[in-house]
Amino acid sequence: DVKVTQSSRYLVKRTGEKVFLECVQDMDHENMFWYRQDPGLGLRLIYFSYDVKMKEKGDIPEGYSVSREKKERFSLILESASTNQTSMYLCASRTSGRAIPNEQFFGPGTRLTVL
Amino acid sequence: AQKVTQAQTEISVVEKEDVTLDCVYETRDTTYYLFWYKQPPSGELVFLIRRNSFDEQNEISGRYSWNFQKSTSSFNFTITASQVVDSAVYFCALSEASEASGTYKYIFGTGTRLKVLA
């Protein structure tokens, strides 16, 4: 079974702190994604990575950066956390599927609260 | 613009009732893919189905069925004889190829929360 794990289920941080959210998948997937989920807004794509060290902005990248130094790990970084970044963060991975978009496998999510 | 609309925010049904979750999409692509995911209370989204734009046949999997109608840009999901375990948030999603890398990404709808009451 594909396993996508996220470093924390719940996280509380202070405004201005640098925050790292880690995601690890164990199925050698090429593509990895970070979303945030907010009530009434569904899932919105922050960043995705299609290979090691390769990344692309999603729909709402402002205030975030990402890092993918190893294939299995994709990190989301909040350089200076703000209260409007309080949200549920979901990581997903998928095989490359250049011709056909395959299904994504999701982690359990990290609920981040910024005070 | 690419867009997915799930107009039903929340639906409540009594166990054993049938329920249909609506999904309407907008796309400029001639080839595209549609998905449904389930998010149970535990939070982890689970893949249910993928359908490509060339296959308009309805699909049935146990109590679940999907109706894809290109003419109305809809991909609706029906649960027959609903059960309490079907209570979850259901998301519809549309594929979109990145212009920069060609990687497929997804546009999700806002989700429909289904509550099945015993």
CSV table of C-alpha atoms in Angstrom, one decimal:
chain,number,residue,atom,x,y,z
A,1,ASP,CA,0.0,0.0,0.0
A,2,VAL,CA,1.1,3.5,-0.8
A,3,LYS,CA,1.9,5.4,2.3
A,4,VAL,CA,2.1,9.2,2.5
A,5,THR,CA,3.0,10.5,5.9
A,6,GLN,CA,3.1,14.0,7.3
A,7,SER,CA,5.3,15.0,10.2
A,8,SER,CA,2.6,16.4,12.4
A,9,ARG,CA,-1.2,16.1,12.7
A,10,TYR,CA,-1.5,19.3,14.7
A,11,LEU,CA,0.9,22.2,14.9
A,12,VAL,CA,0.6,25.6,16.7
A,13,LYS,CA,3.0,28.4,15.8
A,14,ARG,CA,3.5,32.1,16.5
A,15,THR,CA,3.2,34.8,14.0
A,16,GLY,CA,6.5,35.4,12.3
A,17,GLU,CA,7.9,32.0,13.0
A,18,LYS,CA,9.5,29.9,10.2
A,19,VAL,CA,7.4,26.7,9.8
A,20,PHE,CA,8.4,23.5,8.2
A,21,LEU,CA,5.8,20.9,7.1
A,22,GLU,CA,7.3,17.6,6.0
A,23,CYS,CA,5.8,15.0,3.7
A,24,VAL,CA,7.2,11.6,3.0
A,25,GLN,CA,6.0,8.9,0.5
A,26,ASP,CA,7.3,5.4,0.2
A,27,MET,CA,6.2,4.4,-3.3
A,28,ASP,CA,8.9,6.1,-5.4
A,29,HIS,CA,6.3,8.6,-6.9
A,30,GLU,CA,7.7,11.3,-9.1
A,31,ASN,CA,5.1,13.9,-8.4
A,32,MET,CA,4.3,15.4,-5.1
A,33,PHE,CA,1.8,18.2,-4.2
A,34,TRP,CA,0.9,20.5,-1.3
A,35,TYR,CA,-2.6,21.8,-0.8
A,36,ARG,CA,-4.4,23.8,1.8
A,37,GLN,CA,-8.0,23.0,2.7
A,38,ASP,CA,-10.2,25.7,4.0
A,39,PRO,CA,-14.0,25.6,4.7
A,40,GLY,CA,-16.0,26.6,1.7
A,41,LEU,CA,-12.9,26.8,-0.5
A,42,GLY,CA,-12.1,23.1,-1.1
A,43,LEU,CA,-8.5,22.1,-1.8
A,44,ARG,CA,-6.2,24.7,-3.3
A,45,LEU,CA,-2.9,23.9,-4.8
A,46,ILE,CA,0.1,25.7,-3.2
A,47,TYR,CA,3.1,24.0,-5.0
A,48,PHE,CA,3.9,20.8,-6.7
A,49,SER,CA,7.1,19.0,-7.7
A,50,TYR,CA,7.5,16.8,-10.7
A,51,ASP,CA,10.9,15.5,-9.9
A,52,VAL,CA,13.8,16.0,-7.5
A,53,LYS,CA,14.7,19.7,-7.2
A,54,MET,CA,12.0,20.5,-9.7
A,55,LYS,CA,9.0,22.6,-8.5
A,56,GLU,CA,6.2,24.6,-9.9
A,57,LYS,CA,3.9,27.2,-8.3
A,58,GLY,CA,0.3,26.3,-7.9
A,59,ASP,CA,-2.7,28.6,-7.5
A,60,ILE,CA,-1.7,30.2,-4.1
A,61,PRO,CA,2.1,30.1,-3.7
A,62,GLU,CA,2.4,33.5,-2.0
A,63,GLY,CA,3.9,33.2,1.5
A,64,TYR,CA,5.2,29.6,0.9
A,65,SER,CA,8.2,27.9,-0.5
A,66,VAL,CA,9.0,24.2,-1.0
A,67,SER,CA,12.0,22.0,-1.1
A,68,ARG,CA,12.5,18.6,-2.7
A,69,GLU,CA,16.0,17.3,-2.2
A,70,LYS,CA,15.1,13.7,-2.2
A,71,LYS,CA,12.5,11.9,-4.2
A,72,GLU,CA,10.5,10.6,-1.2
A,73,ARG,CA,10.4,13.9,0.7
A,74,PHE,CA,8.6,17.2,-0.1
A,75,SER,CA,8.8,20.0,2.4
A,76,LEU,CA,6.5,23.1,2.6
A,77,ILE,CA,8.0,26.1,4.2
A,78,LEU,CA,6.2,29.1,5.7
A,79,GLU,CA,9.0,31.7,5.8
A,80,SER,CA,7.2,34.0,8.2
A,81,ALA,CA,3.9,32.5,9.4
A,82,SER,CA,0.9,34.7,9.5
A,83,THR,CA,-2.6,34.1,11.0
A,84,ASN,CA,-4.2,33.8,7.5
A,85,GLN,CA,-2.1,30.7,7.0
A,86,THR,CA,-4.0,28.9,9.7
A,87,SER,CA,-5.4,26.0,7.7
A,88,MET,CA,-5.3,22.2,7.1
A,89,TYR,CA,-2.4,21.3,4.9
A,90,LEU,CA,-2.6,18.2,2.8
A,91,CYS,CA,0.3,16.5,1.0
A,92,ALA,CA,-0.3,14.1,-2.0
A,93,SER,CA,1.9,12.0,-4.3
A,94,ARG,CA,1.4,10.3,-7.6
A,95,THR,CA,3.2,8.4,-10.3
A,96,SER,CA,4.4,10.6,-13.1
A,97,GLY,CA,1.6,9.8,-15.6
A,98,ARG,CA,2.6,12.2,-18.3
A,99,ALA,CA,0.1,10.8,-20.7
A,100,ILE,CA,-2.7,10.1,-18.2
A,101,PRO,CA,-3.1,11.8,-14.9
A,102,ASN,CA,-3.1,9.1,-12.3
A,103,GLU,CA,-4.9,9.3,-9.0
A,104,GLN,CA,-3.2,11.0,-6.1
A,105,PHE,CA,-2.5,9.4,-2.7
A,106,PHE,CA,-3.0,11.8,0.2
A,107,GLY,CA,-1.5,12.1,3.6
A,108,PRO,CA,-3.6,12.5,6.8
A,109,GLY,CA,-3.1,16.3,6.8
A,110,THR,CA,-1.5,18.8,9.2
A,111,ARG,CA,-3.8,21.2,11.0
A,112,LEU,CA,-1.7,24.3,11.5
A,113,THR,CA,-2.8,27.1,13.8
A,114,VAL,CA,-0.9,30.4,13.7
A,115,LEU,CA,-1.4,32.6,16.8
B,1,ALA,CA,-11.1,29.1,-17.2
B,2,GLN,CA,-10.9,25.7,-15.7
B,3,LYS,CA,-13.4,25.3,-12.9
B,4,VAL,CA,-15.3,22.7,-10.9
B,5,THR,CA,-18.5,23.6,-9.2
B,6,GLN,CA,-20.1,21.5,-6.4
B,7,ALA,CA,-23.2,23.6,-5.6
B,8,GLN,CA,-24.4,21.3,-2.8
B,9,THR,CA,-22.5,22.3,0.3
B,10,GLU,CA,-24.1,19.8,2.6
B,11,ILE,CA,-26.7,17.0,2.2
B,12,SER,CA,-28.4,15.0,4.9
B,13,VAL,CA,-30.2,11.8,4.2
B,14,VAL,CA,-31.6,8.9,6.2
B,15,GLU,CA,-29.9,5.6,5.9
B,16,LYS,CA,-31.0,3.5,2.9
B,17,GLU,CA,-32.0,6.5,0.9
B,18,ASP,CA,-30.3,7.2,-2.5
B,19,VAL,CA,-28.4,10.4,-2.8
B,20,THR,CA,-26.8,12.2,-5.8
B,21,LEU,CA,-23.8,14.5,-5.5
B,22,ASP,CA,-23.6,17.0,-8.4
B,23,CYS,CA,-20.4,18.1,-10.1
B,24,VAL,CA,-20.3,20.6,-13.0
B,25,TYR,CA,-17.0,21.5,-14.7
B,26,GLU,CA,-15.7,24.0,-17.1
B,27,THR,CA,-12.6,23.3,-19.3
B,28,ARG,CA,-11.0,24.5,-22.5
B,29,ASP,CA,-9.3,21.1,-23.1
B,30,THR,CA,-10.7,18.5,-25.5
B,31,THR,CA,-9.0,15.7,-23.5
B,32,TYR,CA,-9.4,15.8,-19.8
B,33,TYR,CA,-10.0,13.6,-16.8
B,34,LEU,CA,-12.4,13.8,-13.9
B,35,PHE,CA,-12.1,12.4,-10.5
B,36,TRP,CA,-14.0,11.8,-7.3
B,37,TYR,CA,-12.4,11.6,-3.9
B,38,LYS,CA,-13.9,10.8,-0.5
B,39,GLN,CA,-12.7,12.5,2.7
B,40,PRO,CA,-13.9,10.6,5.8
B,41,PRO,CA,-13.8,12.2,9.2
B,42,SER,CA,-10.3,10.8,9.7
B,43,GLY,CA,-9.2,13.4,7.1
B,44,GLU,CA,-7.3,11.4,4.5
B,45,LEU,CA,-8.7,11.7,1.0
B,46,VAL,CA,-9.4,8.5,-0.8
B,47,PHE,CA,-9.6,8.1,-4.5
B,48,LEU,CA,-12.9,6.7,-5.9
B,49,ILE,CA,-12.9,7.0,-9.6
B,50,ARG,CA,-11.2,8.5,-12.7
B,51,ARG,CA,-13.0,9.1,-16.0
B,52,ASN,CA,-11.6,10.4,-19.2
B,53,SER,CA,-13.5,12.7,-21.5
B,54,PHE,CA,-13.8,10.1,-24.3
B,55,ASP,CA,-15.6,7.6,-22.2
B,56,GLU,CA,-19.2,8.6,-21.5
B,57,GLN,CA,-20.3,5.3,-20.3
B,58,ASN,CA,-21.8,5.3,-16.8
B,59,GLU,CA,-19.8,3.4,-14.2
B,60,ILE,CA,-21.1,1.3,-11.4
B,61,SER,CA,-19.1,0.0,-8.5
B,62,GLY,CA,-21.3,-1.7,-5.8
B,63,ARG,CA,-23.5,0.9,-4.4
B,64,TYR,CA,-21.7,3.7,-6.2
B,65,SER,CA,-22.4,4.9,-9.7
B,66,TRP,CA,-21.2,7.8,-11.8
B,67,ASN,CA,-23.0,9.6,-14.6
B,68,PHE,CA,-20.8,11.5,-17.0
B,69,GLN,CA,-22.6,13.8,-19.4
B,70,LYS,CA,-20.4,15.8,-21.7
B,71,SER,CA,-23.3,17.7,-23.1
B,72,THR,CA,-24.0,19.3,-19.7
B,73,SER,CA,-20.4,19.2,-18.5
B,74,SER,CA,-21.5,17.2,-15.5
B,75,PHE,CA,-20.0,14.2,-13.6
B,76,ASN,CA,-22.5,13.3,-11.0
B,77,PHE,CA,-22.1,10.6,-8.2
B,78,THR,CA,-24.9,8.6,-6.8
B,79,ILE,CA,-24.8,6.4,-3.7
B,80,THR,CA,-27.6,3.8,-3.6
B,81,ALA,CA,-29.0,2.7,-0.3
B,82,SER,CA,-26.7,5.0,1.7
B,83,GLN,CA,-25.1,3.9,4.9
B,84,VAL,CA,-23.7,5.7,7.9
B,85,VAL,CA,-20.2,4.9,6.8
B,86,ASP,CA,-20.8,6.9,3.6
B,87,SER,CA,-20.8,10.1,5.8
B,88,ALA,CA,-17.9,12.1,4.5
B,89,VAL,CA,-16.9,15.1,2.4
B,90,TYR,CA,-16.8,14.2,-1.3
B,91,PHE,CA,-14.7,16.2,-3.8
B,92,CYS,CA,-14.9,16.3,-7.6
B,93,ALA,CA,-11.7,17.2,-9.4
B,94,LEU,CA,-10.7,18.1,-13.0
B,95,SER,CA,-7.2,17.5,-14.5
B,96,GLU,CA,-5.2,20.4,-16.0
B,97,ALA,CA,-1.9,20.0,-17.7
B,98,SER,CA,0.7,22.6,-16.6
B,99,GLU,CA,1.9,24.7,-19.5
B,100,ALA,CA,5.4,24.9,-18.0
B,101,SER,CA,6.1,21.3,-17.3
B,102,GLY,CA,3.3,19.3,-18.8
B,103,THR,CA,2.6,17.8,-15.4
B,104,TYR,CA,-1.0,17.1,-14.7
B,105,LYS,CA,-2.4,18.9,-11.7
B,106,TYR,CA,-5.9,19.1,-10.4
B,107,ILE,CA,-8.6,21.6,-9.8
B,108,PHE,CA,-10.9,20.6,-7.0
B,109,GLY,CA,-14.4,21.6,-6.3
B,110,THR,CA,-15.4,23.0,-2.9
B,111,GLY,CA,-16.7,19.6,-1.8
B,112,THR,CA,-20.1,18.3,-0.6
B,113,ARG,CA,-20.5,17.1,3.0
B,114,LEU,CA,-22.8,14.1,3.1
B,115,LYS,CA,-24.4,13.2,6.4
B,116,VAL,CA,-26.1,9.8,6.6
B,117,LEU,CA,-28.3,9.5,9.6
B,118,ALA,CA,-29.2,6.2,11.2
